[in-house]
Short mmCIF file of C-alpha atoms in Angstrom, two decimals:
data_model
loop_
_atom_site.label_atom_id
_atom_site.label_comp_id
_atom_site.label_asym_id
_atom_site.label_seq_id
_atom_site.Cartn_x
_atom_site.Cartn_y
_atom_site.Cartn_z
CA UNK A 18 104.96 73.52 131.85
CA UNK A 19 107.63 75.86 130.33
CA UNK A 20 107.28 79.44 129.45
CA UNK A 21 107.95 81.38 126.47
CA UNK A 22 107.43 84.60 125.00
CA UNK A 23 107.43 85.65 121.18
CA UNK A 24 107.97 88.44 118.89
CA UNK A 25 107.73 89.47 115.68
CA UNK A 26 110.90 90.58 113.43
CA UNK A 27 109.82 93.55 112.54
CA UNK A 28 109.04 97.30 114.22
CA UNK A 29 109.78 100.48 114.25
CA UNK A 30 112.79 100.42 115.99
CA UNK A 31 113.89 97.00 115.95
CA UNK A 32 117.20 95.62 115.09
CA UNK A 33 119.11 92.40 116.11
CA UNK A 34 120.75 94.36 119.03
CA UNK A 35 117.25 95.11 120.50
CA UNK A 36 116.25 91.25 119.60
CA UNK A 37 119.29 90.33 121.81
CA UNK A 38 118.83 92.62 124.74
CA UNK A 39 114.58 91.65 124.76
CA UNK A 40 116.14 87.61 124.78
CA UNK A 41 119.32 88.55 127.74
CA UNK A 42 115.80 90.30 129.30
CA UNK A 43 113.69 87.26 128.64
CA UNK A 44 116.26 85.34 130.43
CA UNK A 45 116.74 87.21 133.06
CA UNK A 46 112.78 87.57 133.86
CA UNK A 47 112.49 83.61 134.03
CA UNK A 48 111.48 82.83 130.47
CA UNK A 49 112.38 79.50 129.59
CA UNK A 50 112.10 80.58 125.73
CA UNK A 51 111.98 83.39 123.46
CA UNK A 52 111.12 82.60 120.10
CA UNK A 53 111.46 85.26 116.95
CA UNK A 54 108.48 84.98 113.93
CA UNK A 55 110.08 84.79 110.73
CA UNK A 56 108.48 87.06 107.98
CA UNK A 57 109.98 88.75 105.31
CA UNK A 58 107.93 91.83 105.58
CA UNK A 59 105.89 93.72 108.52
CA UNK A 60 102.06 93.19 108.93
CA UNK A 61 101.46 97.08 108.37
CA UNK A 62 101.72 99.89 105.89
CA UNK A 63 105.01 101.67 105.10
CA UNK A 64 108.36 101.30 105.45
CA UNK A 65 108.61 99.23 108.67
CA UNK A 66 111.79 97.99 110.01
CA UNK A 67 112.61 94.14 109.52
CA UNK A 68 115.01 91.84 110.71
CA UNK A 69 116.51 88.40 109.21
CA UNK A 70 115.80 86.34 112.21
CA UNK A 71 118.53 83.70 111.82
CA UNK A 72 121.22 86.75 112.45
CA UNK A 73 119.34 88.11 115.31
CA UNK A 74 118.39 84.88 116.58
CA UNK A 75 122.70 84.48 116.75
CA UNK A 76 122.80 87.99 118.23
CA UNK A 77 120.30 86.74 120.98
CA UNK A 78 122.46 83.30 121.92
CA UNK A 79 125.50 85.58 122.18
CA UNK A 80 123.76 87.38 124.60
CA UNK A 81 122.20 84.65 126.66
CA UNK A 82 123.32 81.37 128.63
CA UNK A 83 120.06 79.70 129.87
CA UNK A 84 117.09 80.76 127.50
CA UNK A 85 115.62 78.67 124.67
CA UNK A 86 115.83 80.26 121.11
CA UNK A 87 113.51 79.31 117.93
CA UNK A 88 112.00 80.28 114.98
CA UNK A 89 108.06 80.30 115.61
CA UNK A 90 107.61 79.47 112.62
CA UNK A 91 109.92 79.27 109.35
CA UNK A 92 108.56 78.85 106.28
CA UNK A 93 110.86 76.23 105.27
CA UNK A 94 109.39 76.09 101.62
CA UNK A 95 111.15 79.31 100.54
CA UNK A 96 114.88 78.33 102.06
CA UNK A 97 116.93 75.73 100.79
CA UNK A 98 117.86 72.32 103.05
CA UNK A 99 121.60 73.26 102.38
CA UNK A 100 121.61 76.39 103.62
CA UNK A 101 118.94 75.30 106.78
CA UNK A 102 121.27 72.40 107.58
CA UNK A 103 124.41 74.87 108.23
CA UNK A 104 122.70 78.10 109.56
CA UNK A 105 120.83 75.76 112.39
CA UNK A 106 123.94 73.36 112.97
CA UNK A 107 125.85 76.90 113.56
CA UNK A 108 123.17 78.12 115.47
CA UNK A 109 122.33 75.44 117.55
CA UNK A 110 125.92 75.34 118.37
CA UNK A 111 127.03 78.62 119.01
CA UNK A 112 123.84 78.52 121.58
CA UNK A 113 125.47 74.89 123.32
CA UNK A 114 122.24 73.05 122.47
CA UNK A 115 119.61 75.35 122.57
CA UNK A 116 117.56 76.11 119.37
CA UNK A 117 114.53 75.07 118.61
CA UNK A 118 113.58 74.98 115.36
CA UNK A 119 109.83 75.64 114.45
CA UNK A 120 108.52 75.21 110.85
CA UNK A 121 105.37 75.84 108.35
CA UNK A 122 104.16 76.07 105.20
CA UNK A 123 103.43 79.90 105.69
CA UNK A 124 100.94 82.16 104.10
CA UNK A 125 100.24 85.18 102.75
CA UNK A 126 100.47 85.84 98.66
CA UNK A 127 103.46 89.00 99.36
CA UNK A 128 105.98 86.46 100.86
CA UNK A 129 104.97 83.83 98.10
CA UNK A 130 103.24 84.19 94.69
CA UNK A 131 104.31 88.16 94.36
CA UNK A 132 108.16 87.21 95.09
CA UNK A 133 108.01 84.51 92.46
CA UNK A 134 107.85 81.36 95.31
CA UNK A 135 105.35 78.66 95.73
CA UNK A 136 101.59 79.83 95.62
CA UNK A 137 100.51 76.39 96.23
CA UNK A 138 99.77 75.64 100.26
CA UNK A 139 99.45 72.33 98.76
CA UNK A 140 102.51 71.87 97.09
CA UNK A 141 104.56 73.70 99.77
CA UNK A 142 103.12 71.01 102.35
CA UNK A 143 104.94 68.75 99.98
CA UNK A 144 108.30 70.46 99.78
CA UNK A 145 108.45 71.24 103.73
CA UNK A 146 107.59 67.09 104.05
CA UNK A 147 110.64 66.41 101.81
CA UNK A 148 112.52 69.73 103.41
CA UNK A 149 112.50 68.09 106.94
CA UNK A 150 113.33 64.70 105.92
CA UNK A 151 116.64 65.60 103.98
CA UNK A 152 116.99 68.05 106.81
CA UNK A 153 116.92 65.23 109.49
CA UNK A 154 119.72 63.41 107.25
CA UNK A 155 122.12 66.37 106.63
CA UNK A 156 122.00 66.59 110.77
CA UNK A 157 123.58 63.50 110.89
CA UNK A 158 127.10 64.46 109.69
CA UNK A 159 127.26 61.73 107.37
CA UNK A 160 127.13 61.26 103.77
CA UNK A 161 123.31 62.16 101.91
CA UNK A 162 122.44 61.75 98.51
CA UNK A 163 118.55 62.77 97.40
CA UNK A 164 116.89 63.25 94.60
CA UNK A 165 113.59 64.13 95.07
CA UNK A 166 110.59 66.08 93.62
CA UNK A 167 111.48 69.38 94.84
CA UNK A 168 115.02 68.89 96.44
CA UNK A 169 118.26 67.43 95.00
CA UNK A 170 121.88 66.57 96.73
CA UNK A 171 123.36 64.31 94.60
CA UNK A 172 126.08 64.30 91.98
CA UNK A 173 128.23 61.96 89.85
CA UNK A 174 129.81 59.91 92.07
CA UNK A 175 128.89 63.13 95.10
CA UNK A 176 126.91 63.38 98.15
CA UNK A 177 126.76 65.98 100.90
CA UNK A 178 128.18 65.78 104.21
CA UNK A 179 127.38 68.48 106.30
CA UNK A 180 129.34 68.70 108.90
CA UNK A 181 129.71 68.94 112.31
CA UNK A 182 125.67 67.81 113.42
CA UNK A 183 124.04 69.89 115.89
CA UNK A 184 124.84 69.24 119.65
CA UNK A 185 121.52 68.33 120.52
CA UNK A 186 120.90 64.77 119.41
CA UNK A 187 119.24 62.85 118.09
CA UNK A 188 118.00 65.67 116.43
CA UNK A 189 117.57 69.78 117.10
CA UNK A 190 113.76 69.59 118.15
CA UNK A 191 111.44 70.36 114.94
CA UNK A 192 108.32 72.29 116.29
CA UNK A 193 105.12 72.29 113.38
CA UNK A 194 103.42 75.18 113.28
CA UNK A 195 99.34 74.88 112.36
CA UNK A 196 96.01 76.62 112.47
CA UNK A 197 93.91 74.88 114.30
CA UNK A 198 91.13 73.32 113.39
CA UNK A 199 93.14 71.29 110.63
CA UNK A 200 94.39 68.33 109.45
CA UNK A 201 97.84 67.72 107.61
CA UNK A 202 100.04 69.90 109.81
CA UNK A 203 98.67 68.04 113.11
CA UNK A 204 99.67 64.87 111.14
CA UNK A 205 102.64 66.11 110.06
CA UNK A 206 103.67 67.30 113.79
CA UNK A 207 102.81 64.05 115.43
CA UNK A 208 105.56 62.85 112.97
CA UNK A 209 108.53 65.05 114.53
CA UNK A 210 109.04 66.99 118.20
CA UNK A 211 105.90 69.23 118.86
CA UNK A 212 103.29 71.45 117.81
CA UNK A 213 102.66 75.09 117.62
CA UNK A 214 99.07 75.54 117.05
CA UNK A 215 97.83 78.62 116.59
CA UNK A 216 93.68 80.11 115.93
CA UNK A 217 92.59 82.62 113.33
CA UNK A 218 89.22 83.22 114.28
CA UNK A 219 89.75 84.00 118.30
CA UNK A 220 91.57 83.36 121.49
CA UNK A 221 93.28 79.94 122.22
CA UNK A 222 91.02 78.23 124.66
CA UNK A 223 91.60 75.30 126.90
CA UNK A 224 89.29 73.25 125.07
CA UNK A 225 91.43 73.76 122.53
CA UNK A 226 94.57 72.49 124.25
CA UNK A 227 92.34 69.43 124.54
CA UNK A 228 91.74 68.80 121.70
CA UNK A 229 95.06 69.18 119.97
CA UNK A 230 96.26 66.85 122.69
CA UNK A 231 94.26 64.53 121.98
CA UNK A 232 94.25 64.45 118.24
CA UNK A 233 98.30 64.25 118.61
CA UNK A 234 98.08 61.66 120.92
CA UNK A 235 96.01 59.60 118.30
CA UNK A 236 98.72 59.97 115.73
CA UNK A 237 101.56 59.05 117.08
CA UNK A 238 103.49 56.17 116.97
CA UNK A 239 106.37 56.38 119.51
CA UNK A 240 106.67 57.47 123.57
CA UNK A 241 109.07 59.96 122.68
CA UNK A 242 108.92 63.32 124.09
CA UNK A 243 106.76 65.80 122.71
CA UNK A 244 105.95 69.25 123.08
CA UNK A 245 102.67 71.01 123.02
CA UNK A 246 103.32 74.96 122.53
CA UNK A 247 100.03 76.89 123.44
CA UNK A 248 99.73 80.65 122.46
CA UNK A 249 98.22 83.07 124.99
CA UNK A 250 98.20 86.78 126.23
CA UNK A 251 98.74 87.43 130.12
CA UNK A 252 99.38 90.65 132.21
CA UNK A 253 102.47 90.25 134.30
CA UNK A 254 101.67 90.35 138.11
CA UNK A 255 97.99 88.95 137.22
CA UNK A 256 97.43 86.46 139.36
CA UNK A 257 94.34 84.78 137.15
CA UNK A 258 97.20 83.27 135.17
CA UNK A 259 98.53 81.54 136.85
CA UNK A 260 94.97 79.98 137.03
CA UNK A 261 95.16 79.61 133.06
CA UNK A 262 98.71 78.21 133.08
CA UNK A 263 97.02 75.77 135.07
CA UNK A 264 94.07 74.86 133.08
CA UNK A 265 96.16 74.46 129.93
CA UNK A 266 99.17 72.42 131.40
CA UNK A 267 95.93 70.02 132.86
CA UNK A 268 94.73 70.09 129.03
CA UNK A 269 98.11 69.01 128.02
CA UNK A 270 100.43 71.65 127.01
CA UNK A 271 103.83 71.90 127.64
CA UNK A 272 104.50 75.04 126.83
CA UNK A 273 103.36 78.58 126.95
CA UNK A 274 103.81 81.15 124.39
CA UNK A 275 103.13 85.16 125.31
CA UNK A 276 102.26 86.22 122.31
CA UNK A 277 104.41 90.09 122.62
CA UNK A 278 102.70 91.43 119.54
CA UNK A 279 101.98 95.60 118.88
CA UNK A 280 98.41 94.54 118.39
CA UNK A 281 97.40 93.75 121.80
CA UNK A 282 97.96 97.07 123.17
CA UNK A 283 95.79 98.64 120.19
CA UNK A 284 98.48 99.68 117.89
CA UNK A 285 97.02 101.29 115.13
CA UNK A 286 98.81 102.58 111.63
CA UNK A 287 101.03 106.16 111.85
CA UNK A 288 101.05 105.61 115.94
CA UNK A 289 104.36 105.13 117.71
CA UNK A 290 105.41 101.54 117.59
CA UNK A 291 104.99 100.23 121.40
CA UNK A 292 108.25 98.89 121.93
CA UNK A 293 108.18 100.06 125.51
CA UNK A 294 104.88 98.08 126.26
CA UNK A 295 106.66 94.94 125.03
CA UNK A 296 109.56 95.41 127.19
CA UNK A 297 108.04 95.49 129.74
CA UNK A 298 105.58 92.55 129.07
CA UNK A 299 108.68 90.75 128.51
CA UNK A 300 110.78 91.81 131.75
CA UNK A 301 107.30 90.74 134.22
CA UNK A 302 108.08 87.48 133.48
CA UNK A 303 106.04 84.58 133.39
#
């Protein structure tokens, strides 16, 4: 099992030269990943500093050999495929093959119905179905014409090449995100490269793991590889988690995700954001 931590985009504080020093100190700490949530505005009162986490995603490769980098997760219903196809090509090549690229539906009605996007979780589902598969095409490099319900690349006598694809073939990994218990993003995973499950009413638990595991090994159709990304919250130097590394990796995970969130050391609205806490989270190492 690999490990990974994540972060959010936003802080007090933060800017894509902090995003890149927290990855080079990721890497450096043993991380095999370091993934960046994608948001367009903080989860707290005020004006709260935010960062486009494409740009400091490219900050972070520049400043790292080894490390994984991803999105955990985009909301690929509010960005077009056109634009995906070229900033992740760049990406994952500026990086030498190492993005990951982790997608959802997302929520919330300020990043959606008050900025004039999708309200629809339904319909969204739908566009980030069609999203990915014209996305998988425009990887290739070769000529694409769609025309679809909520997409079109296609003109008189006109398709799209993107070019050059991404390094990583056949395809940069695609990562669904999903709260857990659910049902179309699990199916929708077992379709492409992994999951990212996540729980809104408690801790991730082994059983969990299980479970997940087991539903996605129900639904797929090919012995290709697969990744199972499991969120958690350790202490560096604690030796019980080693214990719960363990006990998911038995459960079927792949990978684990330290969730390096201002929450979980009791940030509160007006205090001082506690960037220093998730240094050092970050530079314990798994």
């Amino acid at each position: 099992m690999r490990h990974g931590v994540s972060v959010p985009c936003f802080g007090s504080g933060l800017d894509a030269a902090l995003v890149a020093e927290w990855a080079a100190a990721a890497e450096s700490a043993g991380w095999d990943g370091f993934f960046l949530w994608d948001h367009l505005f903080a989860f707290a009162p005020g004006p709260v500093d935010v960062v486009d986490p494409w740009i400091a995603l490219t900050a972070a490769a520049c400043a790292t050999e080894r490390i994984r980098l991803g999105l955990m997760v985009t909301p690929l219903p509010r960005r077009r495929p056109l634009v995906v196809a070229r900033q992740s090509v760049t990406l994952d090549r500026l990086s030498q093959g190492r993005l990951v690229l982790g997608v959802g539906i997302g929520g919330g009605p300020y990043e959606w119905d008050y900025c004039g996007e999708q309200a629809d979780a339904a319909t969204r589902g739908d566009m980030l179905d069609e999203h990915l598969e014209l996305l998988e095409r425009l990887w290739t490099g070769k000529p694409v014409r769609h025309e679809g319900r909520h997409y079109r690349v296609a003109g008189p006598d006109w398709s799209a090449v993107c070019y050059p694809p991404p390094l990583q073939q056949p395809r940069i990994p695609i990562w669904v995100g999903g709260t857990w218990p659910g049902g179309r993003p699990f199916r929708r995973a077992a379709r492409w490269d992994g999951v990212a499950p996540m729980r809104l009413d408690g801790k991730w638990e082994v059983a969990d793991t299980a479970a997940v595991a087991a539903r996605i090994a129900s639904l797929r159709t090919t012995d290709a590889p697969f990744d199972l990304a499991v969120p958690g919250e350790t202490e560096g130097g604690d030796p019980a988690r080693l214990e719960r590394y363990a006990e998911h990796r038995g459960a079927g995970a792949t990978w684990w995700v330290e969730a390096v969130h201002p929450w979980r050391y009791g940030w509160v609205e007006d205090a001082p954001w506690p960037l220093q806490e998730m240094r050092e989270r970050i530079e314990a190492g798994p």
